[in-house]
Short mmCIF file of C-alpha atoms in Angstrom, two decimals:
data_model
loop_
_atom_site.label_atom_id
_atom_site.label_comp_id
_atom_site.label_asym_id
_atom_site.label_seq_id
_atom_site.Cartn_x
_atom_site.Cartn_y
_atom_site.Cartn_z
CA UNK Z 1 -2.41 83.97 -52.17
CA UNK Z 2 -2.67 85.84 -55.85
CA UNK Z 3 1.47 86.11 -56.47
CA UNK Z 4 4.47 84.43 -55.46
CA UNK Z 5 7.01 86.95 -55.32
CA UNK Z 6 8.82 86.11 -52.00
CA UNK Z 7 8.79 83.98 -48.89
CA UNK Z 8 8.56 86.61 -46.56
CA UNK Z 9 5.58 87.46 -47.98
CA UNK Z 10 3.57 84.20 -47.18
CA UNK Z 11 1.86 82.89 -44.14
CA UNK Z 12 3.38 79.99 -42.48
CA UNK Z 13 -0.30 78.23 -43.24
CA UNK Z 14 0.11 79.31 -46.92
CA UNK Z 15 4.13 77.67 -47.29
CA UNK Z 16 2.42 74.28 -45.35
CA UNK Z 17 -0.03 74.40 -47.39
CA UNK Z 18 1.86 74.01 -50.51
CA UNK Z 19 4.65 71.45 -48.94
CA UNK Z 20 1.92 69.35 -48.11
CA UNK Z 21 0.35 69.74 -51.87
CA UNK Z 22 3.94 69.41 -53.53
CA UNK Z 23 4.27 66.10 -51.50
CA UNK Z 24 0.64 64.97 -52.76
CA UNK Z 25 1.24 65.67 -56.14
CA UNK Z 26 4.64 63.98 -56.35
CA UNK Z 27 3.09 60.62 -54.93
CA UNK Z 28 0.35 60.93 -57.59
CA UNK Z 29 3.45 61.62 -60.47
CA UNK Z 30 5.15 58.81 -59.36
CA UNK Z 31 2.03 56.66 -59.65
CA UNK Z 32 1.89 57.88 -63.38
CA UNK Z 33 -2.00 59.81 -62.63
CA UNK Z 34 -2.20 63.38 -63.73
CA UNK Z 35 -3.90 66.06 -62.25
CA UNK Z 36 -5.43 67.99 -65.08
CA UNK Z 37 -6.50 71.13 -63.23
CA UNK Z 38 -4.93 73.65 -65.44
CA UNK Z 39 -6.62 72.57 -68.75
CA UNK Z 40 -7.17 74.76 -71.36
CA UNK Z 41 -5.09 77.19 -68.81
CA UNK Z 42 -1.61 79.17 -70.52
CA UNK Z 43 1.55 80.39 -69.01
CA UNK Z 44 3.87 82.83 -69.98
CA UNK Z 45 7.59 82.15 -69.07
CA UNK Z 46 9.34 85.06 -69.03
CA UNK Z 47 13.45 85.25 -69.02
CA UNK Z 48 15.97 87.75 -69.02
CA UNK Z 49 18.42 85.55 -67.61
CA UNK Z 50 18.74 81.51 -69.22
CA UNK Z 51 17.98 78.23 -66.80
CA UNK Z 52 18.17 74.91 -67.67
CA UNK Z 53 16.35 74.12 -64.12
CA UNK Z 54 13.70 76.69 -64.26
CA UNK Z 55 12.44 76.33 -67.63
CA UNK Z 56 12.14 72.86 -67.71
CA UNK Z 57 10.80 71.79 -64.55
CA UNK Z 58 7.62 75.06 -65.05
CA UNK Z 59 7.47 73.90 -69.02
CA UNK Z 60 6.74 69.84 -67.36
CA UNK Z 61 4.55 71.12 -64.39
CA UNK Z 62 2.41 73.54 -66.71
CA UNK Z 63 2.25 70.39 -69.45
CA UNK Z 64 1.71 67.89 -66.49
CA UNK Z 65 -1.23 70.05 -65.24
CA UNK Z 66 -2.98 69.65 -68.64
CA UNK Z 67 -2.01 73.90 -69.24
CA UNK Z 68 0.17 75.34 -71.95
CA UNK Z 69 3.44 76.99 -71.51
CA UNK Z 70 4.91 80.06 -73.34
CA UNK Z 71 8.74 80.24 -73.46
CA UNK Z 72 9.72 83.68 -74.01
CA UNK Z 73 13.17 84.54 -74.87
CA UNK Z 74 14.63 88.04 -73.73
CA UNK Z 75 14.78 89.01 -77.79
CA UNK Z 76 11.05 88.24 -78.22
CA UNK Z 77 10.74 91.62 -75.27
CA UNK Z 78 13.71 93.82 -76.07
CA UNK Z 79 14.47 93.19 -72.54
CA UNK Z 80 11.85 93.18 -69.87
CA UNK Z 81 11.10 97.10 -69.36
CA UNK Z 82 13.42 98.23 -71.99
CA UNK Z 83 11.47 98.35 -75.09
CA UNK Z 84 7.97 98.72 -73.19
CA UNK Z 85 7.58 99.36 -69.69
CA UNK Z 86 6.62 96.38 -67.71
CA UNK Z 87 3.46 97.52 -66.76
CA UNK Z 88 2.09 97.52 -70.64
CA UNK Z 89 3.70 93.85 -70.54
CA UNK Z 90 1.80 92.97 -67.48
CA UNK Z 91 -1.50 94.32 -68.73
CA UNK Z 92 -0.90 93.04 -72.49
CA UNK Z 93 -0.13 89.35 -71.42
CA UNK Z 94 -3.51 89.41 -68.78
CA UNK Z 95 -5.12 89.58 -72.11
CA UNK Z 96 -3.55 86.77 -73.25
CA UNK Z 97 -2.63 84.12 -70.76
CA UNK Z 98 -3.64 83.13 -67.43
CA UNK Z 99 -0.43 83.01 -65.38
CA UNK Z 100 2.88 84.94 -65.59
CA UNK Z 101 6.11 83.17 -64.30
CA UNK Z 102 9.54 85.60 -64.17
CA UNK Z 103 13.46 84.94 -64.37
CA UNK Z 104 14.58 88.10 -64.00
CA UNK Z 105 17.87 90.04 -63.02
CA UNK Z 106 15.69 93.43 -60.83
CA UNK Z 107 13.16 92.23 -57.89
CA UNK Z 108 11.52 95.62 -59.03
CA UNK Z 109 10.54 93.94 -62.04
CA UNK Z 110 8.54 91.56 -60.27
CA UNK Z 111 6.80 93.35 -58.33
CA UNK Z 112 5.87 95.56 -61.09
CA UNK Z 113 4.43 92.71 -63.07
CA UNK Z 114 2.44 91.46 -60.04
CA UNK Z 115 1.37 95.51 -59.79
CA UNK Z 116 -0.26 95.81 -63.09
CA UNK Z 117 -1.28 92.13 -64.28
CA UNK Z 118 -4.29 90.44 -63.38
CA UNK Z 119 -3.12 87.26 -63.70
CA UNK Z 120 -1.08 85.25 -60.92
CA UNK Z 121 2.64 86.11 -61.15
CA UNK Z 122 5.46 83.67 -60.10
CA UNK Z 123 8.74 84.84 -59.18
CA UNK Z 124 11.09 81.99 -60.46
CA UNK Z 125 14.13 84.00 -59.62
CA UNK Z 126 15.71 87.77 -59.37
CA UNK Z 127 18.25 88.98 -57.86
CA UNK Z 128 16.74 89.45 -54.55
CA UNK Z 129 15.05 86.82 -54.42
CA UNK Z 130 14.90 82.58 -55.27
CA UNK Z 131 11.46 81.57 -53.72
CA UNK Z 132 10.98 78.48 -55.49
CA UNK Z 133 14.30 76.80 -55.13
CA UNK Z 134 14.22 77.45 -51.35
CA UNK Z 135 10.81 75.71 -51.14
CA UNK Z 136 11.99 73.06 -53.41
CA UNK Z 137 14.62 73.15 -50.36
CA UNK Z 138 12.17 72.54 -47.90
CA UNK Z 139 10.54 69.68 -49.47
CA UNK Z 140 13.72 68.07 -49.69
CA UNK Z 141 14.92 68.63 -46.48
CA UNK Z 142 11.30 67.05 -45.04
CA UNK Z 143 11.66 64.17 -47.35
CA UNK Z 144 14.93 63.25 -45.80
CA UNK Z 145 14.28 64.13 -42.49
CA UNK Z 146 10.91 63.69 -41.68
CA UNK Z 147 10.29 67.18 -40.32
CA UNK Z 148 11.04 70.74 -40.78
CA UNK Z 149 11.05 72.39 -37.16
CA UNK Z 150 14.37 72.30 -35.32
CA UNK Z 151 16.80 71.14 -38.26
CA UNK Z 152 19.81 73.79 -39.03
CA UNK Z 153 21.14 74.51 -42.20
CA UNK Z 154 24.55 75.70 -42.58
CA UNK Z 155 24.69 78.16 -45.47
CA UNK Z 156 28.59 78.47 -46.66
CA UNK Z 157 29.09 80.88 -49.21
CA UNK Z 158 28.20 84.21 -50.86
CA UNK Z 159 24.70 85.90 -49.05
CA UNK Z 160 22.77 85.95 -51.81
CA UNK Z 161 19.41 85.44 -53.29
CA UNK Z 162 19.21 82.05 -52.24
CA UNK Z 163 20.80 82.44 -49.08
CA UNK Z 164 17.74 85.30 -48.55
CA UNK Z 165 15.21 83.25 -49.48
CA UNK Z 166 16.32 80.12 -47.27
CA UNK Z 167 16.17 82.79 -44.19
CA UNK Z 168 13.23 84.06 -44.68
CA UNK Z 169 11.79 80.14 -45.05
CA UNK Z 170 13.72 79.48 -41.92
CA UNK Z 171 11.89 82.05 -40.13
CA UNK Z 172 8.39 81.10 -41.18
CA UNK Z 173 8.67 77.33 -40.76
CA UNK Z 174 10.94 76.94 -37.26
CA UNK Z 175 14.35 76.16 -38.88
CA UNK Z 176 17.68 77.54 -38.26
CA UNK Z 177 20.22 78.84 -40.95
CA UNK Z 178 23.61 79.60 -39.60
CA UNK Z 179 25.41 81.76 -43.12
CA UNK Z 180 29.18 81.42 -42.91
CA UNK Z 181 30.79 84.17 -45.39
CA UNK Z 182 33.77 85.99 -46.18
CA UNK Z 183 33.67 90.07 -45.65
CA UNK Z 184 31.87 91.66 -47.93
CA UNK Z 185 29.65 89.01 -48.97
CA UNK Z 186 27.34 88.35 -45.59
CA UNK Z 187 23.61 88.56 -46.17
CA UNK Z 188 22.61 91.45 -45.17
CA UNK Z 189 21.11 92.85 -42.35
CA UNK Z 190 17.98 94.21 -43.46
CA UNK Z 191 17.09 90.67 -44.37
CA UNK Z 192 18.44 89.28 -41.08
CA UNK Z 193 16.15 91.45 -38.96
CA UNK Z 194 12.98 90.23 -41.27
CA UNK Z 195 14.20 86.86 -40.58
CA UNK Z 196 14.48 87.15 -36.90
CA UNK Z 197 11.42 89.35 -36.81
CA UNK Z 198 9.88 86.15 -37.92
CA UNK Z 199 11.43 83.77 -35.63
CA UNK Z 200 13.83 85.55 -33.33
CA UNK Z 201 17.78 84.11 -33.51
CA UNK Z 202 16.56 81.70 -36.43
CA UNK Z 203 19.36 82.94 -38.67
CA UNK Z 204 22.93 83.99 -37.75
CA UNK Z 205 26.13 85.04 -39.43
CA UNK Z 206 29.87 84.06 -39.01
CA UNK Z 207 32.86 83.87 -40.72
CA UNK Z 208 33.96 80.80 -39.93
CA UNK Z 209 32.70 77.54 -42.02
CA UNK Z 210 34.01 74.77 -39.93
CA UNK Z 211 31.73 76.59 -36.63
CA UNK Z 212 28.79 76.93 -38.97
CA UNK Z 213 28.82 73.21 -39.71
CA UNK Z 214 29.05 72.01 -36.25
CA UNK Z 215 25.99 71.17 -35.67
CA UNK Z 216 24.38 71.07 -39.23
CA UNK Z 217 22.24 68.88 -40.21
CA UNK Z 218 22.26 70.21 -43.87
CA UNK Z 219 25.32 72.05 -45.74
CA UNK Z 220 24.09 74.42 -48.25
CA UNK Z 221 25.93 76.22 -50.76
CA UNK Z 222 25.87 78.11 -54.22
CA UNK Z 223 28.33 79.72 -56.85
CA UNK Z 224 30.29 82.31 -55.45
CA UNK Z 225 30.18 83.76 -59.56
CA UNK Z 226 25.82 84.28 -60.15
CA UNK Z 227 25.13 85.63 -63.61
CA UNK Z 228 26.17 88.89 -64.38
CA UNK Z 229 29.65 88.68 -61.86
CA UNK Z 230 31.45 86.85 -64.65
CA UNK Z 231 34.28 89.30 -64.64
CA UNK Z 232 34.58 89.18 -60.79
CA UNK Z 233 35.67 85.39 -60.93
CA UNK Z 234 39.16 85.58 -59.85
CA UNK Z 235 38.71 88.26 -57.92
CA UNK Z 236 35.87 86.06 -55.64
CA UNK Z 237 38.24 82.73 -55.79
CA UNK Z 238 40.42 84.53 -53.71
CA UNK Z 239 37.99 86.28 -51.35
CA UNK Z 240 35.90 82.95 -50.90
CA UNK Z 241 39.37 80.99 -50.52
CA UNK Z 242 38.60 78.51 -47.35
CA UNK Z 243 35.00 78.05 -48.28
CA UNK Z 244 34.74 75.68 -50.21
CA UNK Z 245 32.60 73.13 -49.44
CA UNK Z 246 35.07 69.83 -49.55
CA UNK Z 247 35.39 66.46 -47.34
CA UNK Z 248 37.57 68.08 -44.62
CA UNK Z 249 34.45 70.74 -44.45
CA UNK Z 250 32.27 68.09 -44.63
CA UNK Z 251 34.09 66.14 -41.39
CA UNK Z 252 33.64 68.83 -39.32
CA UNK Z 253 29.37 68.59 -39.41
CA UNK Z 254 27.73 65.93 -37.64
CA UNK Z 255 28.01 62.38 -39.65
CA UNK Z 256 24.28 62.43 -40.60
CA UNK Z 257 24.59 65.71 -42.46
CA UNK Z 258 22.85 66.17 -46.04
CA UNK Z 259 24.86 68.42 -48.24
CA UNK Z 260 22.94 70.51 -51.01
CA UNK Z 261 23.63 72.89 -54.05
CA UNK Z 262 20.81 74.52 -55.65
CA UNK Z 263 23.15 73.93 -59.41
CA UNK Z 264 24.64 75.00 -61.59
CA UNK Z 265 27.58 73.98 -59.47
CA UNK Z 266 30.89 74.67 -60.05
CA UNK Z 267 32.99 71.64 -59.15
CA UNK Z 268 36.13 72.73 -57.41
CA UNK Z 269 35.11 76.09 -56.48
CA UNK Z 270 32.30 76.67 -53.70
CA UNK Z 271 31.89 72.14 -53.71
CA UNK Z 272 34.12 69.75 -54.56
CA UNK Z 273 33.34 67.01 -57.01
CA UNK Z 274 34.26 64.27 -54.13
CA UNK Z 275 31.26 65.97 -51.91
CA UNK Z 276 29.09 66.45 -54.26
CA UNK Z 277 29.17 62.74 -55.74
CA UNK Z 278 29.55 61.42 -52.06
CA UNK Z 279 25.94 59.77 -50.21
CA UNK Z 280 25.51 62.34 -48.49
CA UNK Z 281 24.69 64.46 -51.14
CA UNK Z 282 21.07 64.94 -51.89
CA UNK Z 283 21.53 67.57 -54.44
CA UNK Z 284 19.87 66.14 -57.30
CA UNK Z 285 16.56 65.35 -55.06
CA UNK Z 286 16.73 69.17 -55.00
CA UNK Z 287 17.00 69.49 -58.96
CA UNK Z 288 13.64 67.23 -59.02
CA UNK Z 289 11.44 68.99 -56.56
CA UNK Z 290 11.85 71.78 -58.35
CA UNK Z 291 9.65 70.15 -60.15
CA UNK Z 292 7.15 69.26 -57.71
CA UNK Z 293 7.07 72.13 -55.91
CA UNK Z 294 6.12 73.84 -59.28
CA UNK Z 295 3.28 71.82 -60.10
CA UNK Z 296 1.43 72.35 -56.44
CA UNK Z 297 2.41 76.21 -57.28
CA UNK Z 298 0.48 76.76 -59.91
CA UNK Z 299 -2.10 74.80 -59.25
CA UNK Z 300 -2.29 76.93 -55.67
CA UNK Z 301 -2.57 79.71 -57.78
CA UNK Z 302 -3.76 79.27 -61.57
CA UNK Z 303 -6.95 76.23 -61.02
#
């Protein structure tokens, strides 16, 4: 593995691989030891779009891991590919640093910095794609469970990046993601087929939130508004109306069901503050193996 761009780009071996080393790593964290593999080691964190979530937990891993990290602000660019194309970018910073990490709103961009750098790139979100936080998914999930084969996610909401990313993981590790949307906003097909080329009938869609839940052992969901769609607000509180994720949702899923949100959530649109306070939410385990997923990341790929 050189890049981490997507999840349908990985060997099942290669996602294992770095469950079992984000799960290794957290048990050392916890025991206060430090791994210092990435000493003397620098990455650059690129953003076009702001995180609290991203930034944070790759600033802690990179510091954690003995390396140095580089915030850099969409001002300090001009905008990734707008004031130099992002291949000068990608071959300026190989000079400087040994890892690239990108929050970016075009996959293309991505890809393009994987392309022309020499250095590892990370993908730490683009419009396409969310390949950390749906790993960060998966260690949750097996931390709760105890496996990963055979449980079923029921993915209520908008088919997004996230949404993408969790079919393409269920697909490569033996899950089952069931995406419940309104028309218009399904996940589409081309990403469906790669899904189910991976694992046929892992991931199906409906329209219907209370069938997708039936048999769910986790309820996933994210903002129906992402970044960039602020004007589209109203507009999507009507379309998504009956999706919410709320305790009469909740009722209709097996009593054992985890519910998740990948955050920022808003609290009385897609998730209701009641369900996402309530013990069966494991959300913020999700917000902290961000963290831990991370570290084994870029130690996979920068030591």
């Amino acid at each position: 593995m050189e890049d981490f761009l997507a999840i349908s780009e990985c060997s099942t071996d290669e996602l294992t691989g770095l469950l079992e080393e984000s799960r290794s790593l957290k048990a050392l964290y916890k025991a206060g030891q430090r791994d210092l593999c990435l000493a003397g080691k620098t990455l650059a964190m690129l953003f076009e779009k702001p995180s609290l979530r991203t930034r944070i937990s790759f600033q802690v891993a990179m510091t954690d891991l003995g390396g140095s990290p580089i915030y850099v602000k969409p001002e300090d660019i001009g905008g990734i590919g707008k004031r130099e194309p992002v291949k000068d970018i990608a071959r300026v910073l190989s000079r400087y640093v040994h890892g690239i990490m990108a929050r970016t709103f075009e996959h293309r961009t991505v890809i393009d910095l994987a392309k022309y750098a020499d250095v590892p790139v990370i993908n730490a979100l683009t419009d396409w794609s969310h390949p950390c936080q749906a790993m960060a998914d998966v260690l949750t999930i097996v931390e709760h469970f105890d496996r990963i084969e055979g449980i079923t996610i029921a993915y209520i909401g908008d088919g997004n990046n996230v949404a993408r990313s969790l079919a393409f993981a269920a697909g490569k590790l033996g899950m089952k993601l069931v995406v419940a949307s309104p028309p218009g906003y399904e996940l589409d097909s081309a990403s469906m087929e790669t899904a189910n080329h991976f694992a046929p009938g892992c991931v199906t869609q409906l329209d219907d939130p209370r069938a997708a839940v039936a048999d769910a052992d986790v309820i996933y969901t994210d903002t129906w508004v992402s970044m960039g769609q602020e004007d589209e607000k109203e507009k999507r509180r009507k379309e998504f109306a009956g999706f919410e994720v709320n305790a009469d949702l909740v009722a209709a899923a097996p009593k054992h069901v985890k519910i998740m949100h990948c955050l920022p959530a808003y609290r009385g649109f897609e998730i209701s503050d009641e369900v996402t306070e309530s013990p069966n939410s494991i959300v913020f385990d999700q917000a902290e193996n961000r963290l831990h997923f991370q570290r084994a990341l870029l130690r996979k790929l920068m030591s």
